Coordinates of C-alpha atoms and ligand atoms in Angstrom, one line a residue:
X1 CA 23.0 46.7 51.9
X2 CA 23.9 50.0 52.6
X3 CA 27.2 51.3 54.7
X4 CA 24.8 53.9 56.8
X5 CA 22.3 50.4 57.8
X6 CA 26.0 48.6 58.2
X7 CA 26.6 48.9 62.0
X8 CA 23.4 48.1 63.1
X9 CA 22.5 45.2 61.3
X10 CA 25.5 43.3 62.1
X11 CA 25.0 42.8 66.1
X12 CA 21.0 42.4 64.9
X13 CA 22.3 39.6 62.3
X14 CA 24.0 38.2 64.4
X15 CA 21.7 37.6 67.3
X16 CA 19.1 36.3 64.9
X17 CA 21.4 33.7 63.9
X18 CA 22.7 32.9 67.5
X19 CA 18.4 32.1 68.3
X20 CA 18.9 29.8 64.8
X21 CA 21.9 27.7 66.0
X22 CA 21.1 27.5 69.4
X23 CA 19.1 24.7 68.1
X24 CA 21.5 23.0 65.3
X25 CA 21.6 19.6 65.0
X26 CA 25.2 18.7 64.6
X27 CA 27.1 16.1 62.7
X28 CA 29.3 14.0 64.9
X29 CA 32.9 15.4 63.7
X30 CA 31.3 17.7 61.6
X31 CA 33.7 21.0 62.9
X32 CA 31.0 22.8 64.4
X33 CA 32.6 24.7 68.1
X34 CA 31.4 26.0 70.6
X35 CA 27.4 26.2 71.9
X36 CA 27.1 28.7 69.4
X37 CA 29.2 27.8 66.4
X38 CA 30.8 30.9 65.3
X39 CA 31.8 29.9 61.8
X40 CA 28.9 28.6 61.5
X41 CA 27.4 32.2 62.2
X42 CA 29.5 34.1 60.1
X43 CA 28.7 31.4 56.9
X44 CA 25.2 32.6 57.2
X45 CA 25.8 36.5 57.9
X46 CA 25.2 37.8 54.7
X47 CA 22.1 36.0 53.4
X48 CA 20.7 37.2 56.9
X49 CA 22.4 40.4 56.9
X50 CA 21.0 40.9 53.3
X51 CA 17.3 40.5 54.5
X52 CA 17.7 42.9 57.3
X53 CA 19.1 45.6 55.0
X54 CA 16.1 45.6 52.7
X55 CA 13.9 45.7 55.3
X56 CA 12.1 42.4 54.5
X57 CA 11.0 39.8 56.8
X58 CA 13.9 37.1 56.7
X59 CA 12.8 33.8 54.8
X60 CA 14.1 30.4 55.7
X61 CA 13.3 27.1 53.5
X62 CA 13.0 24.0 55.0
X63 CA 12.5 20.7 53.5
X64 CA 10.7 18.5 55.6
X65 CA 7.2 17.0 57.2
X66 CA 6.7 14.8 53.9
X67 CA 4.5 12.1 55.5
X68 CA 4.1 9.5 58.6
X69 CA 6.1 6.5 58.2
X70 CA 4.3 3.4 56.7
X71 CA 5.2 1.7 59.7
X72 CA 2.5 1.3 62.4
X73 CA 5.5 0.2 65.2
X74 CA 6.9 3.8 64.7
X75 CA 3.8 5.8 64.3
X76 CA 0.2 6.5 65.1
X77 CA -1.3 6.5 61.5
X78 CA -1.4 8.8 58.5
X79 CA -1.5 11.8 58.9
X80 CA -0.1 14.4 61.7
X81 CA -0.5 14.3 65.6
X82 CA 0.9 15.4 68.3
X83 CA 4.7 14.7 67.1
X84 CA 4.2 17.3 63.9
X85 CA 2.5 20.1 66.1
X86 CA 4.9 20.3 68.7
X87 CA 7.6 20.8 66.0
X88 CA 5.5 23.3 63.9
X89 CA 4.7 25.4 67.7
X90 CA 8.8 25.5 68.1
X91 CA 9.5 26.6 64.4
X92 CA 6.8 29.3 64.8
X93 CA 7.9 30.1 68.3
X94 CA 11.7 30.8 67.1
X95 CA 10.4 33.1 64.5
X96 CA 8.5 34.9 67.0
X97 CA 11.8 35.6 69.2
X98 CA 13.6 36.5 66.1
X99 CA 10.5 39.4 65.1
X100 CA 11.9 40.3 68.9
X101 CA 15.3 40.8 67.6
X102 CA 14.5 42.5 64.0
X103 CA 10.6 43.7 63.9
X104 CA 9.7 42.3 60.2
X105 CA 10.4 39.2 61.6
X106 CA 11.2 35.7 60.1
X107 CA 9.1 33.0 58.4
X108 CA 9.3 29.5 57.7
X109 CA 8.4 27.5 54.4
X110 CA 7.9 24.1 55.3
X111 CA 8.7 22.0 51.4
X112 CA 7.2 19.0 52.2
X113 CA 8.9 16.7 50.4
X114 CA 6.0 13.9 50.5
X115 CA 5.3 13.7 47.1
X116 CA 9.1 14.1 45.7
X117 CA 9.5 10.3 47.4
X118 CA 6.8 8.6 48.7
X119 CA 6.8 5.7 45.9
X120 CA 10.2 4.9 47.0
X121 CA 8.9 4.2 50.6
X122 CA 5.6 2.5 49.7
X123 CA 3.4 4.7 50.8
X124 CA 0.0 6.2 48.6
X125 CA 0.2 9.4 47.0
X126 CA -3.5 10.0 48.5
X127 CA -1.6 9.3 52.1
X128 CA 0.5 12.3 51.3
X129 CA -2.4 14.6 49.9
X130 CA -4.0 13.8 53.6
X131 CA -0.8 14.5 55.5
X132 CA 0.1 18.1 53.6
X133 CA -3.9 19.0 54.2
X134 CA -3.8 18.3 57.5
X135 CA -0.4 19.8 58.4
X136 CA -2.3 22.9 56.5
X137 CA -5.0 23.2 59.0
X138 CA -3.0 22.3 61.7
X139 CA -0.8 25.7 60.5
X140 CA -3.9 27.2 60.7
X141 CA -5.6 25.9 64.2
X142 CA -2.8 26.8 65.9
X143 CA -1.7 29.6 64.8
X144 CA 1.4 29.8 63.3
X145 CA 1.5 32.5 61.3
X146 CA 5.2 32.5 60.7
X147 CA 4.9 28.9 58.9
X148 CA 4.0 28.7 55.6
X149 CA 3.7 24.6 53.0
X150 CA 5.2 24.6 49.7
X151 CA 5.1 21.3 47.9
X152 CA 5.6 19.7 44.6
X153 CA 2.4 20.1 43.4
X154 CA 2.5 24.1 43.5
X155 CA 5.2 23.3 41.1
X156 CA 3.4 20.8 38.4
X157 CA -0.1 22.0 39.2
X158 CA -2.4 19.5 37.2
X159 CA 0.0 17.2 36.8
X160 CA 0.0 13.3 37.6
X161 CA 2.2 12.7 40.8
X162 CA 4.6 10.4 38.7
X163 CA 4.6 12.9 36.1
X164 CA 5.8 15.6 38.8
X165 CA 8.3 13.3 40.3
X166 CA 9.7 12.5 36.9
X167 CA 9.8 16.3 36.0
X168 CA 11.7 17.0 38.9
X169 CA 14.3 14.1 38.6
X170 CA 14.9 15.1 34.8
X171 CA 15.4 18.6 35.5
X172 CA 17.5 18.5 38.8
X173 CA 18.6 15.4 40.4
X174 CA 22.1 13.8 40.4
X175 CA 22.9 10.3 38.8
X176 CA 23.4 7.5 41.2
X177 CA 26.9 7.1 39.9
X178 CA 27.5 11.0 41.1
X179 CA 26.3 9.8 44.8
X180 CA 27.8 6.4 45.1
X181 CA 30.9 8.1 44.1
X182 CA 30.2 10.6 47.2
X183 CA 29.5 8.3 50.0
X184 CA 32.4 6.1 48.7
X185 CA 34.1 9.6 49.6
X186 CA 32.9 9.5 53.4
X187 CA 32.5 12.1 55.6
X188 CA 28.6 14.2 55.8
X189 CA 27.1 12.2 52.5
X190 CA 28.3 8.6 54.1
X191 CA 26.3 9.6 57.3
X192 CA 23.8 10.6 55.2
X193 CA 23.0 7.8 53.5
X194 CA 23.5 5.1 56.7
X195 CA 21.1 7.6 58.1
X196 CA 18.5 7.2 55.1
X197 CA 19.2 3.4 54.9
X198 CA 18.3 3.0 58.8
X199 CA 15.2 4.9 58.4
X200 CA 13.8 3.0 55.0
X201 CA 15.1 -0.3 56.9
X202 CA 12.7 0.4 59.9
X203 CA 10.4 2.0 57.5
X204 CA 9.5 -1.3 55.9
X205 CA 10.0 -3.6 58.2
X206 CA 6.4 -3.7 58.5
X207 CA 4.3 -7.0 60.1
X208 CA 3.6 -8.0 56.1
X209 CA 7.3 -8.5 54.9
X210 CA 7.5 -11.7 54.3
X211 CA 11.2 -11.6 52.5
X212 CA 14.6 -12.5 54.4
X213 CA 16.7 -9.3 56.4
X214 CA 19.3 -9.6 54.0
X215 CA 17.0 -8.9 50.8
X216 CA 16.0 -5.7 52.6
X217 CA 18.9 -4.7 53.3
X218 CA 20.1 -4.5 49.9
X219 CA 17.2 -2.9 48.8
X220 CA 16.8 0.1 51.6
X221 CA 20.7 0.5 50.2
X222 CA 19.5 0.9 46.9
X223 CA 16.1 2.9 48.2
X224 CA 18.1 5.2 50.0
X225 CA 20.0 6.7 46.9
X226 CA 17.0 7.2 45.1
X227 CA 15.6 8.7 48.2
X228 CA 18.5 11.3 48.6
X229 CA 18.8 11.4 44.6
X230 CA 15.1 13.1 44.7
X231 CA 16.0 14.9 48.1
X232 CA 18.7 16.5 46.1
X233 CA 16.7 17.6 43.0
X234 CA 14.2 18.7 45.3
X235 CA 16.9 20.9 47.2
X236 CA 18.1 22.3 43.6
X237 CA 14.7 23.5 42.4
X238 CA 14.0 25.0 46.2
X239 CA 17.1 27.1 45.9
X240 CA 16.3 28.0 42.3
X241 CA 13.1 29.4 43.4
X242 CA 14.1 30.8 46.8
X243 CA 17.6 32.1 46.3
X244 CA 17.4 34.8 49.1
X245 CA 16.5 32.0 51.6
X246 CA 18.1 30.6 54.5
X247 CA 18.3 26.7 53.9
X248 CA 17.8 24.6 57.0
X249 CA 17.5 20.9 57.2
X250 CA 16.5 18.5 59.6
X251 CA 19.5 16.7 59.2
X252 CA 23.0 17.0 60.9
X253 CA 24.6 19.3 58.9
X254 CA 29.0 19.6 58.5
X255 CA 30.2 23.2 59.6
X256 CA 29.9 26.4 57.8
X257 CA 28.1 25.0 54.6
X258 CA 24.9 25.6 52.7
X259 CA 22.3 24.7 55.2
X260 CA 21.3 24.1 58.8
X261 CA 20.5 21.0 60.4
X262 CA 17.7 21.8 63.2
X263 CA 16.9 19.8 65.9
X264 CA 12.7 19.6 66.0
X265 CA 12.6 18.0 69.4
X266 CA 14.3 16.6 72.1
X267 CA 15.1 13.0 71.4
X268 CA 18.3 11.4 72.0
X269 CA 18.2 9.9 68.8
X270 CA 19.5 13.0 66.3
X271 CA 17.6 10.9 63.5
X272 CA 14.2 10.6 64.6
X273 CA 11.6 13.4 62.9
X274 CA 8.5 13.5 64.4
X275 CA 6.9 11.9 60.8
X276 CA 9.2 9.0 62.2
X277 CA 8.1 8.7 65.9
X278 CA 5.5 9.8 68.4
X279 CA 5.2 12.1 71.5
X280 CA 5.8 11.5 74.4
X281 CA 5.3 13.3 78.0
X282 CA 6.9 12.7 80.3
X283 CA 7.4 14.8 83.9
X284 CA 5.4 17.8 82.1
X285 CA 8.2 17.4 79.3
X286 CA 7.5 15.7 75.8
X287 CA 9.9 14.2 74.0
X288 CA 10.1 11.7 70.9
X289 CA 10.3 8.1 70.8
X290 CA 9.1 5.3 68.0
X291 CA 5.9 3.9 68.9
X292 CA 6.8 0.7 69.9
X293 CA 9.5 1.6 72.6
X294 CA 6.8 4.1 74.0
X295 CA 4.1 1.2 74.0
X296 CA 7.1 -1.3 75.9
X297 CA 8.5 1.6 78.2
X298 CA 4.6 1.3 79.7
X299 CA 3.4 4.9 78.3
X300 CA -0.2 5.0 77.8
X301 CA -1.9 6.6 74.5
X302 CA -3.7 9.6 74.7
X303 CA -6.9 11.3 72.6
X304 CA -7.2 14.8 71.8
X305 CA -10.7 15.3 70.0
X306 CA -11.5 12.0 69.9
X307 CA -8.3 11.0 67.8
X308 CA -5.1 9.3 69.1
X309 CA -3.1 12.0 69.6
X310 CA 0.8 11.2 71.7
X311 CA 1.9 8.7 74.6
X312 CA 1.9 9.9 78.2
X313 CA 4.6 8.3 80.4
X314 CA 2.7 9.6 83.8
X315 CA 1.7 7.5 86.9
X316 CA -1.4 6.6 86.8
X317 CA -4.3 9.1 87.4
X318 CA -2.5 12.2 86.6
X319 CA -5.1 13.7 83.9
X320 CA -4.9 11.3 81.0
X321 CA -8.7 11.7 80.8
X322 CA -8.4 15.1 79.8
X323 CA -5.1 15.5 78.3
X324 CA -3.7 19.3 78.3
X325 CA -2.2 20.6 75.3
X326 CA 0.8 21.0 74.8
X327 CA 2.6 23.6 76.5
X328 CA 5.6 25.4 74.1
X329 CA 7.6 26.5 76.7
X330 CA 7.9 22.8 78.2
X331 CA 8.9 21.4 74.4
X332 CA 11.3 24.5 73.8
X333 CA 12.7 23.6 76.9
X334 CA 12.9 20.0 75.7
X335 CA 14.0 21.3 72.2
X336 CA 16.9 23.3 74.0
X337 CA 18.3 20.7 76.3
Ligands
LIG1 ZN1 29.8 25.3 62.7

């Protein structure tokens, strides 16, 4: 960074990071201030800051989209609908109105992290091919030019899946003594992992568990360390081989540390992901809800190419026949409210 750039980049930094966390998804009690948290923007500056000086577009890295929940009460099927292209149309559009702000623009790298855990929630490794191709053409179909898939398998190419997920564990990941002894310390990794238990609790709930709640219980607890264990070694080799990036998460994040929670929709439930969920529009707005509370709440599902696609809360006879597609500025006004 040079002094001469200095002065300019700094007001050009900071708007770009202002468009960033006017979508954070916050940790209750987390220390985050303000609608724009300003020590959350000043954390950032100089990885952003450090982009803009060089002249290069500014690259962000963000685990997430692994795969659809195995469970058919939250989701539509396998692979990616209406839930995942809403998101991927907001995360391209906010790089578009940061390439307003600084010219070479941003870009996204979506890591799926399908294949760093799928075992852990039952669900096939081909299940995950299917998802990451689809999301790929989906990228593709609509656009997005800004978004960009890295997964394990670009890592290990040619290897077995379990070899890759072994390879990263043994290179990167924490032991489970090393987390239990941080969630016994409360705080952001507690949340985290009451978060990741709740999710692998609905997850396999399914219609063909034929165990007692309590059994489950105990083993979503023990699922959900080896789900953040791999999370974790899958975080260490991203920012091994993306140092210059700006990390962002999907989950609440604690103020003014490594990486930024994003909210991907508007859902009053700072959990749900739309791999977790399905769309839903209602009054021209969509929003995200599990599958069964969409089916109960009366909404009616909907077919785009022939394929179901989201849920549509509408009176009857406005359009479901034809359903339009989605409109970005009526999610990123659902993603801002
Ligand atoms: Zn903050």
């Amino acid at each position: 960074m040079s002094d001469v750039a200095a002065p300019d980049i700094d007001p050009a930094a900071v708007d770009v990071l202002r468009e960033v966390l006017s979508h954070q998804r916050r940790l209750r009690d987390g220390g985050c201030a303000g609608e724009v948290c300003p020590r959350c923007v000043s954390h950032h500056l100089e990885a952003v800051r450090g982009a803009m000086a060089s002249g290069r577009r500014i690259e962000f890295v963000l685990p997430a989209f692994p795969t659809k929940s195995p469970n058919p009460a939250k989701v539509l099927g396998p692979l990616p609908d209406l839930a995942e292209e809403l998101a991927l149309r907001f995360l391209n559009g906010l790089c578009e109105r940061i390439a307003e702000v600084y010219p070479p623009g941003a870009a996204i790298l979506i890591c799926s992290d399908g294949r760093v855990f799928n075992d852990l929630l039952g669900v096939a490794d081909e299940d995950v091919t299917g998802y990451v191709r689809a999301l790929d053409r989906m990228i593709t179909r609509i656009g997005a030019t800004h978004l960009e898939q890295f997964t394990l398998d670009e890592v290990h190419r040619g290897a077995g899946h379990e070899d890759m997920r072994a390879m990263l564990s043994a290179g990167h990941a924490p032991t489970l003594e090393e987390l239990r002894e941080e969630v016994r310390g409360g705080g952001a990794p507690l949340a985290m992992y009451r978060g990741i238990t709740r999710f692998m609790l609905e997850d396999l709930s399914t219609p063909d568990y034929t165990g007692t709640r309590s059994a489950l219980q105990r083993r979503c607890r023990e699922l959900a360390y080896r789900v953040i264990q791999r999370s974790r070694a899958w975080g260490h080799l991203l920012d091994e081989l993306f140092p210059d990036a700006v990390r962002l998460s999907i989950h609440p994040q604690p103020c003014a540390t490594d990486k930024i929670g994003m909210l991907l929709a508007d859902t009053p439930d700072a959990w749900l992901t739309p791999w977790h969920s399905v769309a839903v529009r209602s009054g021209g707005r969509f929003t995200l809800m599990k599958r069964a509370d969409a089916e109960q709440a009366g909404a009616r599902l909907a077919y785009v190419a022939g394929r179901p696609s989201f849920y549509a809360m509408e009176p009857a006879g406005t359009g479901l026949a034809t359903p339009a597609p989605a409109r970005r500025e009526s999610f990123e006004d659902a993603a801002c409210a």
